[in-house]
Amino acid sequence: VQGGGNVGNALTGAARLGLIPRIISKVANDAPGRGILAELEADGVNTSYIVVSETGNSPFTYVIVDEQTKTRTCIHSPGSPPMITEDLSASSLSSALTGARIVYFDGRLPEIACVVAKEASERQLPILVDAERKRENLDELLNVADYVVCSAKFPQAWTDAPSIASALVAMALRLPRLRFVIVTQGEEGCMMLEKNMQGSAEGEYSDANIVAESLQKKAKEMSSILPISVFSEVGNLEAPGIGRINGRLLVGTAEAIPPPELVDTTGAGDGFIGAVLYAIAAGMPPEKMLPFAARVAAAGCRALGARSGLPYRSDLRLTPYL
């Protein structure tokens, strides 16, 4: 029995790396709810903005891990009663955001998320959105996002673009505040488009698909066991039939985990996001952030559950990045 959920896992990972996260959510005053709070607090996550209902039940999920294929199936039971806007007072919201360096949304609790995002945007706080799948009000969150981390299928599903590289260009063109977008691809690593916020898309350009293929080939040829990143020069990238953006593409590899050490991939993406949150707050450059986040995610895959393997800042595997 272990705490879970995208935001809970990501903030646990961020806290173990040295950040001091605050979480806005809702649980019931039942055994799972009390366990959720205790576990988060033990990891240094501030739970004072979690609403505790005296009735109903806390959200929980059965996670079934296949030991042969190393895959997992999640059977989710939502919390009840759901969190509503009246649960979060203006004073609590103001207090939660005061002094924040970045605000992260996992796309759940859409009504509350939009209220928090509006206030964060007005305060000009950087916003990171986890785009795992299409959800209610997700587009509203994406429109104010500075950073987006996507699951493997999301960019093309959201943009109808023919390739991942062209989908990333489409997202960068569609989202006005976007600084970078990352798509995670499990053992295939990740791809990132970093927008040049001062650049112009006029002049010579390169086909984003060709650049992406070249970077992927280069990364594969380097055949490193530990995560690495390769990147293009800043320039104009074109997605044929979609448009052009000034920026650069980066490809990050995943850590090659020996099969006997691979236990459970549950929450690997959440661990990755927790590391990205730390990297943004610490001012880590993207070419260093991607292998760092991949290393954190890989550590989480070496233990059962989403949090058991998430590394602490003192972990010697992270020393080269910190």
PDB file of C-alpha atoms in Angstrom:
ATOM      1  CA  VAL A   1       0.000   0.000   0.000  1.00  0.00           C
ATOM      2  CA  GLN A   2       1.559   3.255  -1.150  1.00  0.00           C
ATOM      3  CA  GLY A   3       0.575   6.789  -2.082  1.00  0.00           C
ATOM      4  CA  GLY A   4       0.154   7.473  -5.776  1.00  0.00           C
ATOM      5  CA  GLY A   5      -1.395   9.813  -8.307  1.00  0.00           C
ATOM      6  CA  ASN A   6       0.461  11.921 -10.859  1.00  0.00           C
ATOM      7  CA  VAL A   7       0.845  15.049  -8.763  1.00  0.00           C
ATOM      8  CA  GLY A   8       1.519  13.170  -5.522  1.00  0.00           C
ATOM      9  CA  ASN A   9       4.287  11.129  -7.141  1.00  0.00           C
ATOM     10  CA  ALA A  10       5.844  14.074  -8.980  1.00  0.00           C
ATOM     11  CA  LEU A  11       5.887  16.298  -5.899  1.00  0.00           C
ATOM     12  CA  THR A  12       7.321  13.473  -3.792  1.00  0.00           C
ATOM     13  CA  GLY A  13      10.123  13.184  -6.319  1.00  0.00           C
ATOM     14  CA  ALA A  14      10.656  16.951  -6.342  1.00  0.00           C
ATOM     15  CA  ALA A  15      10.722  17.065  -2.534  1.00  0.00           C
ATOM     16  CA  ARG A  16      13.340  14.316  -2.349  1.00  0.00           C
ATOM     17  CA  LEU A  17      15.486  16.357  -4.737  1.00  0.00           C
ATOM     18  CA  GLY A  18      15.311  19.403  -2.487  1.00  0.00           C
ATOM     19  CA  LEU A  19      12.225  21.427  -3.399  1.00  0.00           C
ATOM     20  CA  ILE A  20       9.504  22.305  -0.876  1.00  0.00           C
ATOM     21  CA  PRO A  21       6.241  21.532  -2.694  1.00  0.00           C
ATOM     22  CA  ARG A  22       2.697  22.432  -1.665  1.00  0.00           C
ATOM     23  CA  ILE A  23      -0.180  20.306  -2.938  1.00  0.00           C
ATOM     24  CA  ILE A  24      -3.807  21.350  -3.531  1.00  0.00           C
ATOM     25  CA  SER A  25      -6.196  18.385  -3.576  1.00  0.00           C
ATOM     26  CA  LYS A  26      -8.905  16.613  -1.570  1.00  0.00           C
ATOM     27  CA  VAL A  27      -9.153  13.408   0.442  1.00  0.00           C
ATOM     28  CA  ALA A  28     -11.634  11.946   2.889  1.00  0.00           C
ATOM     29  CA  ASN A  29     -11.060  11.424   6.595  1.00  0.00           C
ATOM     30  CA  ASP A  30     -10.667   7.677   6.146  1.00  0.00           C
ATOM     31  CA  ALA A  31      -7.738   5.297   6.533  1.00  0.00           C
ATOM     32  CA  PRO A  32      -6.456   5.779   2.946  1.00  0.00           C
ATOM     33  CA  GLY A  33      -6.835   9.555   3.271  1.00  0.00           C
ATOM     34  CA  ARG A  34      -4.897   9.692   6.508  1.00  0.00           C
ATOM     35  CA  GLY A  35      -2.225   7.470   4.943  1.00  0.00           C
ATOM     36  CA  ILE A  36      -1.986   9.751   1.913  1.00  0.00           C
ATOM     37  CA  LEU A  37      -1.409  12.799   4.117  1.00  0.00           C
ATOM     38  CA  ALA A  38       1.094  11.085   6.399  1.00  0.00           C
ATOM     39  CA  GLU A  39       3.163   9.748   3.518  1.00  0.00           C
ATOM     40  CA  LEU A  40       3.322  13.095   1.712  1.00  0.00           C
ATOM     41  CA  GLU A  41       4.235  14.924   4.923  1.00  0.00           C
ATOM     42  CA  ALA A  42       6.980  12.396   5.675  1.00  0.00           C
ATOM     43  CA  ASP A  43       8.527  13.216   2.288  1.00  0.00           C
ATOM     44  CA  GLY A  44       8.421  16.968   2.885  1.00  0.00           C
ATOM     45  CA  VAL A  45       5.327  17.842   0.842  1.00  0.00           C
ATOM     46  CA  ASN A  46       3.193  20.570   2.460  1.00  0.00           C
ATOM     47  CA  THR A  47      -0.340  19.146   2.771  1.00  0.00           C
ATOM     48  CA  SER A  48      -1.978  22.107   4.518  1.00  0.00           C
ATOM     49  CA  TYR A  49      -3.861  22.978   1.305  1.00  0.00           C
ATOM     50  CA  ILE A  50      -5.440  19.519   0.985  1.00  0.00           C
ATOM     51  CA  VAL A  51      -9.156  19.603   1.826  1.00  0.00           C
ATOM     52  CA  VAL A  52     -10.268  16.782   4.136  1.00  0.00           C
ATOM     53  CA  SER A  53     -13.896  15.698   3.815  1.00  0.00           C
ATOM     54  CA  GLU A  54     -15.581  14.114   6.819  1.00  0.00           C
ATOM     55  CA  THR A  55     -17.721  12.002   4.475  1.00  0.00           C
ATOM     56  CA  GLY A  56     -17.075   9.939   1.355  1.00  0.00           C
ATOM     57  CA  ASN A  57     -13.911   8.111   0.385  1.00  0.00           C
ATOM     58  CA  SER A  58     -10.385   8.977  -0.695  1.00  0.00           C
ATOM     59  CA  PRO A  59      -9.295   8.114  -4.243  1.00  0.00           C
ATOM     60  CA  PHE A  60      -7.418   4.835  -4.628  1.00  0.00           C
ATOM     61  CA  THR A  61      -6.114   2.594  -7.374  1.00  0.00           C
ATOM     62  CA  TYR A  62      -5.304  -1.083  -7.651  1.00  0.00           C
ATOM     63  CA  VAL A  63      -2.089  -1.472  -9.658  1.00  0.00           C
ATOM     64  CA  ILE A  64      -1.464  -4.929 -11.148  1.00  0.00           C
ATOM     65  CA  VAL A  65       2.154  -5.472 -12.209  1.00  0.00           C
ATOM     66  CA  ASP A  66       2.992  -8.216 -14.711  1.00  0.00           C
ATOM     67  CA  GLU A  67       6.348  -9.676 -13.653  1.00  0.00           C
ATOM     68  CA  GLN A  68       7.015 -11.177 -17.102  1.00  0.00           C
ATOM     69  CA  THR A  69       6.291  -8.173 -19.332  1.00  0.00           C
ATOM     70  CA  LYS A  70       7.072  -5.514 -16.683  1.00  0.00           C
ATOM     71  CA  THR A  71       3.828  -3.732 -17.634  1.00  0.00           C
ATOM     72  CA  ARG A  72       1.043  -2.633 -15.296  1.00  0.00           C
ATOM     73  CA  THR A  73      -2.705  -2.162 -15.292  1.00  0.00           C
ATOM     74  CA  CYS A  74      -4.403   0.456 -13.110  1.00  0.00           C
ATOM     75  CA  ILE A  75      -7.969   0.135 -11.816  1.00  0.00           C
ATOM     76  CA  HIS A  76      -8.971   3.520 -10.413  1.00  0.00           C
ATOM     77  CA  SER A  77     -11.723   4.491  -7.965  1.00  0.00           C
ATOM     78  CA  PRO A  78     -12.190   8.271  -7.814  1.00  0.00           C
ATOM     79  CA  GLY A  79     -12.543  10.147  -4.557  1.00  0.00           C
ATOM     80  CA  SER A  80     -15.950  11.234  -3.314  1.00  0.00           C
ATOM     81  CA  PRO A  81     -17.233  13.885  -2.891  1.00  0.00           C
ATOM     82  CA  PRO A  82     -15.158  15.540  -5.646  1.00  0.00           C
ATOM     83  CA  MET A  83     -13.286  18.772  -5.014  1.00  0.00           C
ATOM     84  CA  ILE A  84     -15.276  21.862  -6.033  1.00  0.00           C
ATOM     85  CA  THR A  85     -14.301  25.520  -6.335  1.00  0.00           C
ATOM     86  CA  GLU A  86     -15.954  26.331  -2.999  1.00  0.00           C
ATOM     87  CA  ASP A  87     -13.441  24.029  -1.302  1.00  0.00           C
ATOM     88  CA  LEU A  88     -10.602  26.463  -2.039  1.00  0.00           C
ATOM     89  CA  SER A  89     -11.007  29.913  -0.514  1.00  0.00           C
ATOM     90  CA  ALA A  90      -9.387  32.965  -2.067  1.00  0.00           C
ATOM     91  CA  SER A  91      -7.163  33.356   0.981  1.00  0.00           C
ATOM     92  CA  SER A  92      -5.987  29.723   0.809  1.00  0.00           C
ATOM     93  CA  LEU A  93      -5.246  30.039  -2.899  1.00  0.00           C
ATOM     94  CA  SER A  94      -3.311  33.247  -2.334  1.00  0.00           C
ATOM     95  CA  SER A  95      -1.332  31.660   0.470  1.00  0.00           C
ATOM     96  CA  ALA A  96      -0.576  28.538  -1.596  1.00  0.00           C
ATOM     97  CA  LEU A  97       0.848  30.601  -4.469  1.00  0.00           C
ATOM     98  CA  THR A  98       2.772  33.151  -2.416  1.00  0.00           C
ATOM     99  CA  GLY A  99       6.489  32.620  -2.895  1.00  0.00           C
ATOM    100  CA  ALA A 100       6.000  29.862  -5.475  1.00  0.00           C
ATOM    101  CA  ARG A 101       8.641  29.404  -8.185  1.00  0.00           C
ATOM    102  CA  ILE A 102       6.502  27.241 -10.480  1.00  0.00           C
ATOM    103  CA  VAL A 103       2.975  25.764 -10.516  1.00  0.00           C
ATOM    104  CA  TYR A 104       2.363  22.232 -11.798  1.00  0.00           C
ATOM    105  CA  PHE A 105      -0.934  20.725 -12.986  1.00  0.00           C
ATOM    106  CA  ASP A 106      -1.575  17.052 -13.715  1.00  0.00           C
ATOM    107  CA  GLY A 107      -4.814  17.800 -15.579  1.00  0.00           C
ATOM    108  CA  ARG A 108      -7.115  16.415 -12.883  1.00  0.00           C
ATOM    109  CA  LEU A 109      -9.710  18.348 -10.811  1.00  0.00           C
ATOM    110  CA  PRO A 110     -10.381  20.552 -13.866  1.00  0.00           C
ATOM    111  CA  GLU A 111     -12.574  23.211 -12.222  1.00  0.00           C
ATOM    112  CA  ILE A 112     -10.115  23.833  -9.404  1.00  0.00           C
ATOM    113  CA  ALA A 113      -7.152  23.639 -11.793  1.00  0.00           C
ATOM    114  CA  CYS A 114      -8.561  26.433 -13.963  1.00  0.00           C
ATOM    115  CA  VAL A 115      -9.103  28.678 -10.935  1.00  0.00           C
ATOM    116  CA  VAL A 116      -5.547  28.089  -9.713  1.00  0.00           C
ATOM    117  CA  ALA A 117      -4.122  28.522 -13.218  1.00  0.00           C
ATOM    118  CA  LYS A 118      -5.912  31.855 -13.689  1.00  0.00           C
ATOM    119  CA  GLU A 119      -4.490  33.212 -10.443  1.00  0.00           C
ATOM    120  CA  ALA A 120      -1.013  31.833 -11.178  1.00  0.00           C
ATOM    121  CA  SER A 121      -1.089  33.354 -14.649  1.00  0.00           C
ATOM    122  CA  GLU A 122      -2.110  36.755 -13.276  1.00  0.00           C
ATOM    123  CA  ARG A 123       0.842  36.543 -10.895  1.00  0.00           C
ATOM    124  CA  GLN A 124       3.067  35.654 -13.880  1.00  0.00           C
ATOM    125  CA  LEU A 125       4.157  32.412 -12.246  1.00  0.00           C
ATOM    126  CA  PRO A 126       5.606  29.788 -14.611  1.00  0.00           C
ATOM    127  CA  ILE A 127       3.171  26.929 -15.257  1.00  0.00           C
ATOM    128  CA  LEU A 128       3.997  23.312 -16.142  1.00  0.00           C
ATOM    129  CA  VAL A 129       1.223  21.036 -17.423  1.00  0.00           C
ATOM    130  CA  ASP A 130       1.346  17.245 -17.572  1.00  0.00           C
ATOM    131  CA  ALA A 131      -0.525  16.351 -20.785  1.00  0.00           C
ATOM    132  CA  GLU A 132      -1.016  12.635 -20.275  1.00  0.00           C
ATOM    133  CA  ARG A 133      -4.257  12.381 -22.261  1.00  0.00           C
ATOM    134  CA  LYS A 134      -7.126  14.582 -23.372  1.00  0.00           C
ATOM    135  CA  ARG A 135      -9.073  15.711 -20.303  1.00  0.00           C
ATOM    136  CA  GLU A 136     -11.815  18.180 -19.465  1.00  0.00           C
ATOM    137  CA  ASN A 137     -10.523  21.788 -19.520  1.00  0.00           C
ATOM    138  CA  LEU A 138      -7.024  20.643 -20.455  1.00  0.00           C
ATOM    139  CA  ASP A 139      -6.925  23.101 -23.364  1.00  0.00           C
ATOM    140  CA  GLU A 140      -7.480  25.990 -20.924  1.00  0.00           C
ATOM    141  CA  LEU A 141      -4.466  24.863 -18.913  1.00  0.00           C
ATOM    142  CA  LEU A 142      -2.325  24.384 -22.014  1.00  0.00           C
ATOM    143  CA  ASN A 143      -3.132  27.918 -23.204  1.00  0.00           C
ATOM    144  CA  VAL A 144      -1.405  29.390 -20.124  1.00  0.00           C
ATOM    145  CA  ALA A 145       1.398  26.790 -19.923  1.00  0.00           C
ATOM    146  CA  ASP A 146       5.056  27.768 -20.097  1.00  0.00           C
ATOM    147  CA  TYR A 147       6.175  24.142 -20.050  1.00  0.00           C
ATOM    148  CA  VAL A 148       4.380  20.971 -21.166  1.00  0.00           C
ATOM    149  CA  VAL A 149       5.411  17.343 -20.629  1.00  0.00           C
ATOM    150  CA  CYS A 150       3.398  14.888 -22.759  1.00  0.00           C
ATOM    151  CA  SER A 151       2.881  11.163 -22.908  1.00  0.00           C
ATOM    152  CA  ALA A 152       4.036   9.438 -26.091  1.00  0.00           C
ATOM    153  CA  LYS A 153       0.706   9.561 -27.945  1.00  0.00           C
ATOM    154  CA  PHE A 154      -0.588  12.956 -26.800  1.00  0.00           C
ATOM    155  CA  PRO A 155       1.102  15.407 -29.215  1.00  0.00           C
ATOM    156  CA  GLN A 156      -0.200  13.709 -32.356  1.00  0.00           C
ATOM    157  CA  ALA A 157      -3.605  13.000 -30.816  1.00  0.00           C
ATOM    158  CA  TRP A 158      -3.982  16.662 -29.841  1.00  0.00           C
ATOM    159  CA  THR A 159      -2.669  18.204 -33.082  1.00  0.00           C
ATOM    160  CA  ASP A 160      -3.480  15.553 -35.730  1.00  0.00           C
ATOM    161  CA  ALA A 161       0.082  16.036 -36.994  1.00  0.00           C
ATOM    162  CA  PRO A 162       1.664  13.151 -38.959  1.00  0.00           C
ATOM    163  CA  SER A 163       4.796  12.819 -36.781  1.00  0.00           C
ATOM    164  CA  ILE A 164       5.999  13.598 -33.276  1.00  0.00           C
ATOM    165  CA  ALA A 165       8.410  16.313 -34.441  1.00  0.00           C
ATOM    166  CA  SER A 166       5.731  18.073 -36.484  1.00  0.00           C
ATOM    167  CA  ALA A 167       3.276  17.729 -33.593  1.00  0.00           C
ATOM    168  CA  LEU A 168       5.738  19.473 -31.268  1.00  0.00           C
ATOM    169  CA  VAL A 169       6.060  22.324 -33.777  1.00  0.00           C
ATOM    170  CA  ALA A 170       2.253  22.520 -33.986  1.00  0.00           C
ATOM    171  CA  MET A 171       1.983  22.728 -30.184  1.00  0.00           C
ATOM    172  CA  ALA A 172       4.625  25.454 -30.031  1.00  0.00           C
ATOM    173  CA  LEU A 173       2.734  27.468 -32.656  1.00  0.00           C
ATOM    174  CA  ARG A 174      -0.647  26.970 -30.988  1.00  0.00           C
ATOM    175  CA  LEU A 175       0.315  27.685 -27.372  1.00  0.00           C
ATOM    176  CA  PRO A 176       1.244  31.365 -26.897  1.00  0.00           C
ATOM    177  CA  ARG A 177       3.274  31.115 -23.680  1.00  0.00           C
ATOM    178  CA  LEU A 178       5.047  27.838 -24.372  1.00  0.00           C
ATOM    179  CA  ARG A 179       8.812  27.780 -23.732  1.00  0.00           C
ATOM    180  CA  PHE A 180       9.337  24.074 -24.201  1.00  0.00           C
ATOM    181  CA  VAL A 181       7.412  20.869 -24.749  1.00  0.00           C
ATOM    182  CA  ILE A 182       8.726  17.368 -23.993  1.00  0.00           C
ATOM    183  CA  VAL A 183       7.246  14.080 -25.146  1.00  0.00           C
ATOM    184  CA  THR A 184       8.300  11.055 -23.100  1.00  0.00           C
ATOM    185  CA  GLN A 185       8.552   7.697 -24.868  1.00  0.00           C
ATOM    186  CA  GLY A 186       9.463   5.188 -22.173  1.00  0.00           C
ATOM    187  CA  GLU A 187      12.509   3.097 -23.025  1.00  0.00           C
ATOM    188  CA  GLU A 188      12.828   5.078 -26.292  1.00  0.00           C
ATOM    189  CA  GLY A 189      13.743   8.202 -24.300  1.00  0.00           C
ATOM    190  CA  CYS A 190      12.222  11.595 -25.018  1.00  0.00           C
ATOM    191  CA  MET A 191      12.134  14.458 -27.508  1.00  0.00           C
ATOM    192  CA  MET A 192      11.977  18.148 -26.649  1.00  0.00           C
ATOM    193  CA  LEU A 193      11.279  21.301 -28.614  1.00  0.00           C
ATOM    194  CA  GLU A 194      12.644  24.435 -26.966  1.00  0.00           C
ATOM    195  CA  LYS A 195      11.238  27.635 -28.423  1.00  0.00           C
ATOM    196  CA  ASN A 196      13.527  30.635 -28.895  1.00  0.00           C
ATOM    197  CA  MET A 197      11.334  33.279 -27.247  1.00  0.00           C
ATOM    198  CA  GLN A 198      13.235  36.165 -28.906  1.00  0.00           C
ATOM    199  CA  GLY A 199      13.710  34.531 -32.292  1.00  0.00           C
ATOM    200  CA  SER A 200      11.959  35.028 -35.608  1.00  0.00           C
ATOM    201  CA  ALA A 201      10.915  32.216 -37.945  1.00  0.00           C
ATOM    202  CA  GLU A 202      11.955  34.190 -41.023  1.00  0.00           C
ATOM    203  CA  GLY A 203      14.830  33.146 -43.293  1.00  0.00           C
ATOM    204  CA  GLU A 204      16.331  29.716 -43.910  1.00  0.00           C
ATOM    205  CA  TYR A 205      14.729  26.708 -42.284  1.00  0.00           C
ATOM    206  CA  SER A 206      15.188  22.992 -41.705  1.00  0.00           C
ATOM    207  CA  ASP A 207      12.572  20.239 -41.832  1.00  0.00           C
ATOM    208  CA  ALA A 208      11.831  19.334 -38.198  1.00  0.00           C
ATOM    209  CA  ASN A 209      11.309  15.676 -39.125  1.00  0.00           C
ATOM    210  CA  ILE A 210      14.728  15.387 -40.754  1.00  0.00           C
ATOM    211  CA  VAL A 211      16.397  17.135 -37.796  1.00  0.00           C
ATOM    212  CA  ALA A 212      14.629  14.806 -35.346  1.00  0.00           C
ATOM    213  CA  GLU A 213      15.624  11.686 -37.303  1.00  0.00           C
ATOM    214  CA  SER A 214      19.237  12.869 -37.444  1.00  0.00           C
ATOM    215  CA  LEU A 215      19.332  13.458 -33.669  1.00  0.00           C
ATOM    216  CA  GLN A 216      17.751  10.074 -32.936  1.00  0.00           C
ATOM    217  CA  LYS A 217      20.309   8.351 -35.162  1.00  0.00           C
ATOM    218  CA  LYS A 218      23.162  10.217 -33.475  1.00  0.00           C
ATOM    219  CA  ALA A 219      21.899   9.307 -29.997  1.00  0.00           C
ATOM    220  CA  LYS A 220      21.543   5.646 -30.985  1.00  0.00           C
ATOM    221  CA  GLU A 221      25.059   5.540 -32.439  1.00  0.00           C
ATOM    222  CA  MET A 222      26.494   6.824 -29.145  1.00  0.00           C
ATOM    223  CA  SER A 223      24.969   3.705 -27.494  1.00  0.00           C
ATOM    224  CA  SER A 224      25.404   4.924 -23.928  1.00  0.00           C
ATOM    225  CA  ILE A 225      24.030   2.858 -21.040  1.00  0.00           C
ATOM    226  CA  LEU A 226      23.461   6.033 -19.029  1.00  0.00           C
ATOM    227  CA  PRO A 227      21.080   8.723 -20.349  1.00  0.00           C
ATOM    228  CA  ILE A 228      22.494  11.328 -22.719  1.00  0.00           C
ATOM    229  CA  SER A 229      21.089  14.180 -24.784  1.00  0.00           C
ATOM    230  CA  VAL A 230      21.864  15.441 -28.268  1.00  0.00           C
ATOM    231  CA  PHE A 231      20.541  18.666 -29.708  1.00  0.00           C
ATOM    232  CA  SER A 232      20.340  20.808 -32.812  1.00  0.00           C
ATOM    233  CA  GLU A 233      21.483  24.380 -33.239  1.00  0.00           C
ATOM    234  CA  VAL A 234      18.910  27.109 -32.674  1.00  0.00           C
ATOM    235  CA  GLY A 235      17.240  27.882 -35.978  1.00  0.00           C
ATOM    236  CA  ASN A 236      14.001  27.784 -37.930  1.00  0.00           C
ATOM    237  CA  LEU A 237      12.244  24.427 -37.836  1.00  0.00           C
ATOM    238  CA  GLU A 238       9.442  23.696 -40.280  1.00  0.00           C
ATOM    239  CA  ALA A 239       6.708  21.129 -40.010  1.00  0.00           C
ATOM    240  CA  PRO A 240       5.470  20.780 -43.611  1.00  0.00           C
ATOM    241  CA  GLY A 241       1.885  21.928 -43.942  1.00  0.00           C
ATOM    242  CA  ILE A 242       1.830  23.212 -40.361  1.00  0.00           C
ATOM    243  CA  GLY A 243       4.282  26.095 -39.988  1.00  0.00           C
ATOM    244  CA  ARG A 244       7.668  27.210 -38.716  1.00  0.00           C
ATOM    245  CA  ILE A 245       9.073  27.936 -35.285  1.00  0.00           C
ATOM    246  CA  ASN A 246      12.415  29.352 -34.181  1.00  0.00           C
ATOM    247  CA  GLY A 247      14.069  27.072 -31.656  1.00  0.00           C
ATOM    248  CA  ARG A 248      15.905  23.775 -31.311  1.00  0.00           C
ATOM    249  CA  LEU A 249      15.137  20.098 -30.947  1.00  0.00           C
ATOM    250  CA  LEU A 250      16.695  17.865 -28.301  1.00  0.00           C
ATOM    251  CA  VAL A 251      16.606  14.088 -28.031  1.00  0.00           C
ATOM    252  CA  GLY A 252      17.225  12.396 -24.700  1.00  0.00           C
ATOM    253  CA  THR A 253      17.889   8.695 -24.250  1.00  0.00           C
ATOM    254  CA  ALA A 254      16.562   6.506 -21.459  1.00  0.00           C
ATOM    255  CA  GLU A 255      18.792   4.600 -19.082  1.00  0.00           C
ATOM    256  CA  ALA A 256      19.401   1.011 -20.196  1.00  0.00           C
ATOM    257  CA  ILE A 257      18.181  -0.807 -17.089  1.00  0.00           C
ATOM    258  CA  PRO A 258      19.416  -4.435 -16.861  1.00  0.00           C
ATOM    259  CA  PRO A 259      16.357  -6.746 -16.957  1.00  0.00           C
ATOM    260  CA  PRO A 260      16.961  -8.206 -13.469  1.00  0.00           C
ATOM    261  CA  GLU A 261      16.882  -4.663 -12.038  1.00  0.00           C
ATOM    262  CA  LEU A 262      13.666  -3.588 -13.782  1.00  0.00           C
ATOM    263  CA  VAL A 263      10.872  -4.101 -11.244  1.00  0.00           C
ATOM    264  CA  ASP A 264       7.968  -1.743 -11.978  1.00  0.00           C
ATOM    265  CA  THR A 265       7.479   1.147 -14.416  1.00  0.00           C
ATOM    266  CA  THR A 266       4.523   2.614 -12.504  1.00  0.00           C
ATOM    267  CA  GLY A 267       5.017   6.360 -12.031  1.00  0.00           C
ATOM    268  CA  ALA A 268       8.172   6.614 -14.167  1.00  0.00           C
ATOM    269  CA  GLY A 269       6.707   9.601 -15.996  1.00  0.00           C
ATOM    270  CA  ASP A 270       5.815  11.246 -12.691  1.00  0.00           C
ATOM    271  CA  GLY A 271       9.379  10.829 -11.461  1.00  0.00           C
ATOM    272  CA  PHE A 272      10.569  12.384 -14.720  1.00  0.00           C
ATOM    273  CA  ILE A 273       8.291  15.397 -14.171  1.00  0.00           C
ATOM    274  CA  GLY A 274       9.434  15.782 -10.560  1.00  0.00           C
ATOM    275  CA  ALA A 275      13.003  16.036 -11.854  1.00  0.00           C
ATOM    276  CA  VAL A 276      11.948  18.540 -14.536  1.00  0.00           C
ATOM    277  CA  LEU A 277      10.305  20.687 -11.854  1.00  0.00           C
ATOM    278  CA  TYR A 278      13.545  20.650  -9.877  1.00  0.00           C
ATOM    279  CA  ALA A 279      15.603  21.416 -12.998  1.00  0.00           C
ATOM    280  CA  ILE A 280      13.461  24.432 -13.914  1.00  0.00           C
ATOM    281  CA  ALA A 281      13.633  25.813 -10.379  1.00  0.00           C
ATOM    282  CA  ALA A 282      17.403  25.264 -10.301  1.00  0.00           C
ATOM    283  CA  GLY A 283      17.994  26.858 -13.729  1.00  0.00           C
ATOM    284  CA  MET A 284      19.413  23.631 -15.177  1.00  0.00           C
ATOM    285  CA  PRO A 285      19.942  23.818 -18.977  1.00  0.00           C
ATOM    286  CA  PRO A 286      17.744  21.446 -21.050  1.00  0.00           C
ATOM    287  CA  GLU A 287      20.676  19.397 -22.365  1.00  0.00           C
ATOM    288  CA  LYS A 288      21.503  18.520 -18.745  1.00  0.00           C
ATOM    289  CA  MET A 289      17.883  18.329 -17.556  1.00  0.00           C
ATOM    290  CA  LEU A 290      16.850  15.518 -19.913  1.00  0.00           C
ATOM    291  CA  PRO A 291      19.459  12.938 -18.828  1.00  0.00           C
ATOM    292  CA  PHE A 292      18.973  14.015 -15.199  1.00  0.00           C
ATOM    293  CA  ALA A 293      15.214  13.420 -15.403  1.00  0.00           C
ATOM    294  CA  ALA A 294      15.774  10.110 -17.197  1.00  0.00           C
ATOM    295  CA  ARG A 295      18.125   8.999 -14.414  1.00  0.00           C
ATOM    296  CA  VAL A 296      15.521   9.856 -11.765  1.00  0.00           C
ATOM    297  CA  ALA A 297      12.809   8.002 -13.691  1.00  0.00           C
ATOM    298  CA  ALA A 298      15.032   4.939 -14.091  1.00  0.00           C
ATOM    299  CA  ALA A 299      15.743   4.856 -10.360  1.00  0.00           C
ATOM    300  CA  GLY A 300      12.000   4.722  -9.732  1.00  0.00           C
ATOM    301  CA  CYS A 301      11.663   1.670 -12.004  1.00  0.00           C
ATOM    302  CA  ARG A 302      13.990  -0.356  -9.786  1.00  0.00           C
ATOM    303  CA  ALA A 303      11.459  -0.736  -6.941  1.00  0.00           C
ATOM    304  CA  LEU A 304       7.813  -1.721  -6.586  1.00  0.00           C
ATOM    305  CA  GLY A 305       5.317   1.143  -6.695  1.00  0.00           C
ATOM    306  CA  ALA A 306       5.626   4.691  -7.954  1.00  0.00           C
ATOM    307  CA  ARG A 307       7.574   6.148  -5.031  1.00  0.00           C
ATOM    308  CA  SER A 308       9.737   3.480  -3.365  1.00  0.00           C
ATOM    309  CA  GLY A 309      12.622   3.934  -5.798  1.00  0.00           C
ATOM    310  CA  LEU A 310      12.475   7.707  -6.272  1.00  0.00           C
ATOM    311  CA  PRO A 311      15.970   8.937  -5.377  1.00  0.00           C
ATOM    312  CA  TYR A 312      16.963  11.494  -2.764  1.00  0.00           C
ATOM    313  CA  ARG A 313      19.255  14.406  -3.479  1.00  0.00           C
ATOM    314  CA  SER A 314      22.096  12.587  -1.686  1.00  0.00           C
ATOM    315  CA  ASP A 315      21.902   9.637  -4.124  1.00  0.00           C
ATOM    316  CA  LEU A 316      25.346   9.240  -5.687  1.00  0.00           C
ATOM    317  CA  ARG A 317      23.770   8.487  -9.071  1.00  0.00           C
ATOM    318  CA  LEU A 318      22.608  12.113  -9.188  1.00  0.00           C
ATOM    319  CA  THR A 319      25.873  13.723  -8.114  1.00  0.00           C
ATOM    320  CA  PRO A 320      27.070  14.504 -11.691  1.00  0.00           C
ATOM    321  CA  TYR A 321      23.938  16.572 -12.330  1.00  0.00           C
ATOM    322  CA  LEU A 322      23.635  18.594  -9.124  1.00  0.00           C
TER     323      LEU A 322
END
